[in-house]
Amino acid sequence: MMGIKTLRVLASVAVLAVAGSALADDAATTIKARKDYFHGLGKAMKASGEEFKKSPPSITELQKLAAILDAEAPKLPSQFPAGSGPESGVKTEALADIWAKPDAFRKAAADLATAAHAYNLTAQKGDLAATGAALKAVGAACGACHRQFKAKDEH
Ligand code: HEC
């Protein structure tokens, strides 16, 4: 016969197992949403670059894309809740340093928000050359964070 103590232990093990898999599910959902989020940024950046290859580029189109990036960039830090790193067991290119060096990560994210905001303000003024330079600065802010906090693509 199992004693009451054994039953309690078994019950708490079962609760832990359920909690553990709920956490893994949470991480999977968070990481999927995060990748979708970055795909959105990537799309807006790629479309911006493509626009500049046209002659002439459409400033109206660039204004729309810059506004998207300006609105989306400040949402970056919230894509990285604790527990959504490599320790989650879910496939992710997010490096553990994001959580180990939170100040540096926050700064990299803030630099992007600043650059995206400048891109938007510049585009709204309608000067194509200045808008192109502002777009380059956004790209540099993406790359600066990736170099520090994102694992290299396998593909
Ligand atoms: C503050 C850091 C930071 C900034 C700034 C940043 N990224 Fe990322 N990015 C990451 C990290 C970390 C990942 C890995 C996410 C993962 O795999 O969970 C990532 C992943 C991506 C991915 C791959 C998504 C996938 O499906 O795996 C793309 C595309 C991307 N970023 C585009 C951009 C673009 C475009 C910008 C600039 C507009 C940008 N990122 C700015 C940190 C950043």
PDB file of C-alpha atoms and ligand atoms in Angstrom:
ATOM      1  CA  MET A   1       0.000   0.000   0.000  1.00  0.00           C
ATOM      2  CA  MET A   2       1.219   3.505  -0.729  1.00  0.00           C
ATOM      3  CA  GLY A   3       1.357   5.727   2.321  1.00  0.00           C
ATOM      4  CA  ILE A   4      -0.142   9.196   2.302  1.00  0.00           C
ATOM      5  CA  LYS A   5       3.374  10.631   2.199  1.00  0.00           C
ATOM      6  CA  THR A   6       4.243   8.691  -0.975  1.00  0.00           C
ATOM      7  CA  LEU A   7       1.005   9.857  -2.551  1.00  0.00           C
ATOM      8  CA  ARG A   8       1.848  13.472  -1.696  1.00  0.00           C
ATOM      9  CA  VAL A   9       5.297  13.102  -3.223  1.00  0.00           C
ATOM     10  CA  LEU A  10       3.820  11.537  -6.364  1.00  0.00           C
ATOM     11  CA  ALA A  11       1.231  14.281  -6.592  1.00  0.00           C
ATOM     12  CA  SER A  12       3.832  17.034  -6.314  1.00  0.00           C
ATOM     13  CA  VAL A  13       6.033  15.325  -8.916  1.00  0.00           C
ATOM     14  CA  ALA A  14       3.029  15.238 -11.243  1.00  0.00           C
ATOM     15  CA  VAL A  15       2.364  18.939 -10.605  1.00  0.00           C
ATOM     16  CA  LEU A  16       6.004  19.763 -11.327  1.00  0.00           C
ATOM     17  CA  ALA A  17       5.916  17.767 -14.556  1.00  0.00           C
ATOM     18  CA  VAL A  18       2.787  19.599 -15.684  1.00  0.00           C
ATOM     19  CA  ALA A  19       4.282  22.971 -14.691  1.00  0.00           C
ATOM     20  CA  GLY A  20       7.495  22.054 -16.531  1.00  0.00           C
ATOM     21  CA  SER A  21       5.732  21.242 -19.773  1.00  0.00           C
ATOM     22  CA  ALA A  22       3.553  24.355 -19.442  1.00  0.00           C
ATOM     23  CA  LEU A  23       6.760  26.408 -19.230  1.00  0.00           C
ATOM     24  CA  ALA A  24       8.159  24.701 -22.331  1.00  0.00           C
ATOM     25  CA  ASP A  25       4.865  25.407 -24.158  1.00  0.00           C
ATOM     26  CA  ASP A  26       5.082  29.028 -23.038  1.00  0.00           C
ATOM     27  CA  ALA A  27       8.648  29.307 -24.311  1.00  0.00           C
ATOM     28  CA  ALA A  28       7.698  27.738 -27.643  1.00  0.00           C
ATOM     29  CA  THR A  29       4.805  30.197 -28.037  1.00  0.00           C
ATOM     30  CA  THR A  30       6.961  33.166 -27.033  1.00  0.00           C
ATOM     31  CA  ILE A  31       9.798  32.191 -29.370  1.00  0.00           C
ATOM     32  CA  LYS A  32       7.436  31.603 -32.286  1.00  0.00           C
ATOM     33  CA  ALA A  33       5.839  35.022 -31.698  1.00  0.00           C
ATOM     34  CA  ARG A  34       9.320  36.566 -31.413  1.00  0.00           C
ATOM     35  CA  LYS A  35      10.413  35.095 -34.741  1.00  0.00           C
ATOM     36  CA  ASP A  36       7.209  36.374 -36.349  1.00  0.00           C
ATOM     37  CA  TYR A  37       7.929  39.777 -34.843  1.00  0.00           C
ATOM     38  CA  PHE A  38      11.442  39.837 -36.335  1.00  0.00           C
ATOM     39  CA  HIS A  39      10.099  38.644 -39.685  1.00  0.00           C
ATOM     40  CA  GLY A  40       7.932  41.767 -39.657  1.00  0.00           C
ATOM     41  CA  LEU A  41      10.986  43.969 -39.046  1.00  0.00           C
ATOM     42  CA  GLY A  42      12.908  42.077 -41.728  1.00  0.00           C
ATOM     43  CA  LYS A  43      10.090  42.550 -44.235  1.00  0.00           C
ATOM     44  CA  ALA A  44       9.898  46.303 -43.614  1.00  0.00           C
ATOM     45  CA  MET A  45      13.694  46.628 -43.937  1.00  0.00           C
ATOM     46  CA  LYS A  46      13.841  44.553 -47.111  1.00  0.00           C
ATOM     47  CA  ALA A  47      10.965  46.504 -48.684  1.00  0.00           C
ATOM     48  CA  SER A  48      12.722  49.766 -47.758  1.00  0.00           C
ATOM     49  CA  GLY A  49      15.904  48.612 -49.493  1.00  0.00           C
ATOM     50  CA  GLU A  50      13.936  47.460 -52.542  1.00  0.00           C
ATOM     51  CA  GLU A  51      12.192  50.823 -52.726  1.00  0.00           C
ATOM     52  CA  PHE A  52      15.545  52.589 -53.013  1.00  0.00           C
ATOM     53  CA  LYS A  53      16.451  50.402 -56.017  1.00  0.00           C
ATOM     54  CA  LYS A  54      13.497  51.853 -57.953  1.00  0.00           C
ATOM     55  CA  SER A  55      13.900  55.034 -59.925  1.00  0.00           C
ATOM     56  CA  PRO A  56      12.509  57.063 -58.506  1.00  0.00           C
ATOM     57  CA  PRO A  57      11.815  55.522 -55.087  1.00  0.00           C
ATOM     58  CA  SER A  58       8.360  56.319 -53.722  1.00  0.00           C
ATOM     59  CA  ILE A  59       8.679  58.533 -50.656  1.00  0.00           C
ATOM     60  CA  THR A  60       5.060  57.664 -49.762  1.00  0.00           C
ATOM     61  CA  GLU A  61       5.978  53.974 -49.661  1.00  0.00           C
ATOM     62  CA  LEU A  62       9.092  54.708 -47.590  1.00  0.00           C
ATOM     63  CA  GLN A  63       7.033  56.793 -45.173  1.00  0.00           C
ATOM     64  CA  LYS A  64       4.698  53.833 -44.592  1.00  0.00           C
ATOM     65  CA  LEU A  65       7.591  51.430 -43.999  1.00  0.00           C
ATOM     66  CA  ALA A  66       9.425  53.861 -41.726  1.00  0.00           C
ATOM     67  CA  ALA A  67       6.245  54.375 -39.689  1.00  0.00           C
ATOM     68  CA  ILE A  68       5.924  50.591 -39.243  1.00  0.00           C
ATOM     69  CA  LEU A  69       9.520  50.283 -38.043  1.00  0.00           C
ATOM     70  CA  ASP A  70       9.117  53.266 -35.715  1.00  0.00           C
ATOM     71  CA  ALA A  71       5.985  51.697 -34.186  1.00  0.00           C
ATOM     72  CA  GLU A  72       7.444  48.184 -33.933  1.00  0.00           C
ATOM     73  CA  ALA A  73      10.984  48.860 -32.668  1.00  0.00           C
ATOM     74  CA  PRO A  74       9.938  49.835 -29.106  1.00  0.00           C
ATOM     75  CA  LYS A  75       8.223  46.428 -28.756  1.00  0.00           C
ATOM     76  CA  LEU A  76      11.533  44.586 -29.080  1.00  0.00           C
ATOM     77  CA  PRO A  77      12.480  44.211 -25.380  1.00  0.00           C
ATOM     78  CA  SER A  78       9.128  42.610 -24.504  1.00  0.00           C
ATOM     79  CA  GLN A  79       9.886  39.762 -26.963  1.00  0.00           C
ATOM     80  CA  PHE A  80      12.499  38.448 -24.537  1.00  0.00           C
ATOM     81  CA  PRO A  81      10.837  37.419 -21.253  1.00  0.00           C
ATOM     82  CA  ALA A  82      12.970  35.398 -18.822  1.00  0.00           C
ATOM     83  CA  GLY A  83      12.867  31.701 -19.662  1.00  0.00           C
ATOM     84  CA  SER A  84      12.708  32.182 -23.449  1.00  0.00           C
ATOM     85  CA  GLY A  85      16.428  31.708 -24.026  1.00  0.00           C
ATOM     86  CA  PRO A  86      18.458  28.660 -25.046  1.00  0.00           C
ATOM     87  CA  GLU A  87      17.840  27.057 -21.615  1.00  0.00           C
ATOM     88  CA  SER A  88      14.178  26.598 -22.621  1.00  0.00           C
ATOM     89  CA  GLY A  89      15.178  23.714 -24.890  1.00  0.00           C
ATOM     90  CA  VAL A  90      13.254  25.362 -27.737  1.00  0.00           C
ATOM     91  CA  LYS A  91      15.253  26.132 -30.892  1.00  0.00           C
ATOM     92  CA  THR A  92      16.230  29.781 -30.754  1.00  0.00           C
ATOM     93  CA  GLU A  93      19.085  31.984 -31.890  1.00  0.00           C
ATOM     94  CA  ALA A  94      18.701  34.195 -28.833  1.00  0.00           C
ATOM     95  CA  LEU A  95      21.949  34.014 -26.837  1.00  0.00           C
ATOM     96  CA  ALA A  96      22.020  33.690 -23.039  1.00  0.00           C
ATOM     97  CA  ASP A  97      23.914  37.015 -22.886  1.00  0.00           C
ATOM     98  CA  ILE A  98      20.585  38.798 -23.517  1.00  0.00           C
ATOM     99  CA  TRP A  99      19.645  37.962 -19.935  1.00  0.00           C
ATOM    100  CA  ALA A 100      23.202  37.949 -18.544  1.00  0.00           C
ATOM    101  CA  LYS A 101      23.956  41.470 -19.837  1.00  0.00           C
ATOM    102  CA  PRO A 102      20.559  43.181 -19.619  1.00  0.00           C
ATOM    103  CA  ASP A 103      21.964  46.725 -19.737  1.00  0.00           C
ATOM    104  CA  ALA A 104      23.871  46.114 -22.958  1.00  0.00           C
ATOM    105  CA  PHE A 105      20.835  44.405 -24.477  1.00  0.00           C
ATOM    106  CA  ARG A 106      18.508  47.245 -23.453  1.00  0.00           C
ATOM    107  CA  LYS A 107      20.944  49.718 -25.007  1.00  0.00           C
ATOM    108  CA  ALA A 108      21.072  47.772 -28.291  1.00  0.00           C
ATOM    109  CA  ALA A 109      17.264  47.746 -28.363  1.00  0.00           C
ATOM    110  CA  ALA A 110      17.061  51.459 -27.502  1.00  0.00           C
ATOM    111  CA  ASP A 111      19.566  52.259 -30.285  1.00  0.00           C
ATOM    112  CA  LEU A 112      17.259  50.553 -32.753  1.00  0.00           C
ATOM    113  CA  ALA A 113      14.214  52.469 -31.480  1.00  0.00           C
ATOM    114  CA  THR A 114      16.149  55.754 -31.796  1.00  0.00           C
ATOM    115  CA  ALA A 115      17.318  54.929 -35.342  1.00  0.00           C
ATOM    116  CA  ALA A 116      13.832  53.792 -36.427  1.00  0.00           C
ATOM    117  CA  HIS A 117      12.316  56.969 -35.024  1.00  0.00           C
ATOM    118  CA  ALA A 118      14.879  59.096 -36.900  1.00  0.00           C
ATOM    119  CA  TYR A 119      14.144  57.125 -40.097  1.00  0.00           C
ATOM    120  CA  ASN A 120      10.427  57.859 -39.685  1.00  0.00           C
ATOM    121  CA  LEU A 121      10.913  61.580 -38.943  1.00  0.00           C
ATOM    122  CA  THR A 122      13.303  61.936 -41.881  1.00  0.00           C
ATOM    123  CA  ALA A 123      11.016  60.083 -44.284  1.00  0.00           C
ATOM    124  CA  GLN A 124       8.039  62.230 -43.252  1.00  0.00           C
ATOM    125  CA  LYS A 125      10.070  65.321 -44.258  1.00  0.00           C
ATOM    126  CA  GLY A 126      10.389  63.859 -47.739  1.00  0.00           C
ATOM    127  CA  ASP A 127      14.135  64.187 -48.379  1.00  0.00           C
ATOM    128  CA  LEU A 128      15.141  60.974 -50.171  1.00  0.00           C
ATOM    129  CA  ALA A 129      18.898  61.225 -49.633  1.00  0.00           C
ATOM    130  CA  ALA A 130      18.532  61.887 -45.901  1.00  0.00           C
ATOM    131  CA  THR A 131      15.962  59.079 -45.694  1.00  0.00           C
ATOM    132  CA  GLY A 132      18.428  56.686 -47.319  1.00  0.00           C
ATOM    133  CA  ALA A 133      21.085  57.590 -44.757  1.00  0.00           C
ATOM    134  CA  ALA A 134      18.584  57.150 -41.913  1.00  0.00           C
ATOM    135  CA  LEU A 135      17.624  53.716 -43.282  1.00  0.00           C
ATOM    136  CA  LYS A 136      21.295  52.691 -43.281  1.00  0.00           C
ATOM    137  CA  ALA A 137      21.541  53.679 -39.614  1.00  0.00           C
ATOM    138  CA  VAL A 138      18.572  51.412 -38.844  1.00  0.00           C
ATOM    139  CA  GLY A 139      20.308  48.530 -40.614  1.00  0.00           C
ATOM    140  CA  ALA A 140      23.447  49.198 -38.580  1.00  0.00           C
ATOM    141  CA  ALA A 141      21.420  49.031 -35.342  1.00  0.00           C
ATOM    142  CA  CYS A 142      19.944  45.645 -36.404  1.00  0.00           C
ATOM    143  CA  GLY A 143      23.422  44.316 -37.170  1.00  0.00           C
ATOM    144  CA  ALA A 144      25.022  45.651 -33.992  1.00  0.00           C
ATOM    145  CA  CYS A 145      22.585  43.704 -31.830  1.00  0.00           C
ATOM    146  CA  HIS A 146      22.758  40.550 -33.943  1.00  0.00           C
ATOM    147  CA  ARG A 147      26.557  40.486 -33.677  1.00  0.00           C
ATOM    148  CA  GLN A 148      26.346  40.617 -29.895  1.00  0.00           C
ATOM    149  CA  PHE A 149      23.168  38.750 -29.015  1.00  0.00           C
ATOM    150  CA  LYS A 150      22.068  36.472 -31.859  1.00  0.00           C
ATOM    151  CA  ALA A 151      23.587  33.118 -32.801  1.00  0.00           C
ATOM    152  CA  LYS A 152      24.732  32.810 -36.404  1.00  0.00           C
ATOM    153  CA  ASP A 153      22.182  31.391 -38.838  1.00  0.00           C
ATOM    154  CA  GLU A 154      22.862  27.786 -39.778  1.00  0.00           C
ATOM    155  CA  HIS A 155      21.561  28.583 -43.254  1.00  0.00           C
TER     156      HIS A 155
HETATM  157  C1  HEC B   1      18.434  44.376 -29.403  1.00  0.00           C
HETATM  158  C2  HEC B   1      18.743  43.240 -30.271  1.00  0.00           C
HETATM  159  C3  HEC B   1      18.207  43.117 -31.662  1.00  0.00           C
HETATM  160  C4  HEC B   1      17.937  44.119 -32.563  1.00  0.00           C
HETATM  161  C5  HEC B   1      18.138  45.624 -32.394  1.00  0.00           C
HETATM  162  C6  HEC B   1      17.451  43.474 -33.744  1.00  0.00           C
HETATM  163  N1  HEC B   1      17.421  42.118 -33.584  1.00  0.00           N
HETATM  164 FE1  HEC B   1      16.846  40.759 -34.975  1.00  0.00          FE
HETATM  165  N2  HEC B   1      17.122  39.277 -33.629  1.00  0.00           N
HETATM  166  C7  HEC B   1      17.644  39.428 -32.368  1.00  0.00           C
HETATM  167  C8  HEC B   1      17.702  38.136 -31.720  1.00  0.00           C
HETATM  168  C9  HEC B   1      18.234  37.854 -30.318  1.00  0.00           C
HETATM  169  C10 HEC B   1      17.196  37.196 -32.628  1.00  0.00           C
HETATM  170  C11 HEC B   1      17.005  35.677 -32.408  1.00  0.00           C
HETATM  171  C12 HEC B   1      15.554  35.401 -31.982  1.00  0.00           C
HETATM  172  C13 HEC B   1      15.279  33.930 -31.743  1.00  0.00           C
HETATM  173  O1  HEC B   1      15.799  33.062 -32.509  1.00  0.00           O
HETATM  174  O2  HEC B   1      14.535  33.620 -30.790  1.00  0.00           O
HETATM  175  C14 HEC B   1      16.846  37.949 -33.832  1.00  0.00           C
HETATM  176  C15 HEC B   1      16.315  37.373 -34.980  1.00  0.00           C
HETATM  177  C16 HEC B   1      16.035  38.049 -36.150  1.00  0.00           C
HETATM  178  C17 HEC B   1      15.563  37.432 -37.367  1.00  0.00           C
HETATM  179  C18 HEC B   1      15.347  35.937 -37.586  1.00  0.00           C
HETATM  180  C19 HEC B   1      13.964  35.514 -37.157  1.00  0.00           C
HETATM  181  C20 HEC B   1      13.792  33.998 -37.272  1.00  0.00           C
HETATM  182  O3  HEC B   1      12.853  33.561 -37.934  1.00  0.00           O
HETATM  183  O4  HEC B   1      14.599  33.246 -36.704  1.00  0.00           O
HETATM  184  C21 HEC B   1      15.401  38.434 -38.292  1.00  0.00           C
HETATM  185  C22 HEC B   1      14.900  38.299 -39.721  1.00  0.00           C
HETATM  186  C23 HEC B   1      15.756  39.679 -37.631  1.00  0.00           C
HETATM  187  N3  HEC B   1      16.152  39.396 -36.333  1.00  0.00           N
HETATM  188  C24 HEC B   1      15.712  40.917 -38.224  1.00  0.00           C
HETATM  189  C25 HEC B   1      16.026  42.109 -37.572  1.00  0.00           C
HETATM  190  C26 HEC B   1      15.937  43.409 -38.209  1.00  0.00           C
HETATM  191  C27 HEC B   1      15.539  43.655 -39.650  1.00  0.00           C
HETATM  192  C28 HEC B   1      16.302  44.307 -37.262  1.00  0.00           C
HETATM  193  C29 HEC B   1      16.372  45.794 -37.381  1.00  0.00           C
HETATM  194  C30 HEC B   1      15.268  46.500 -37.949  1.00  0.00           C
HETATM  195  C31 HEC B   1      16.616  43.567 -36.052  1.00  0.00           C
HETATM  196  N4  HEC B   1      16.433  42.237 -36.281  1.00  0.00           N
HETATM  197  C32 HEC B   1      17.050  44.148 -34.882  1.00  0.00           C
HETATM  198  C33 HEC B   1      18.046  40.593 -31.774  1.00  0.00           C
HETATM  199  C34 HEC B   1      17.892  41.858 -32.325  1.00  0.00           C
END
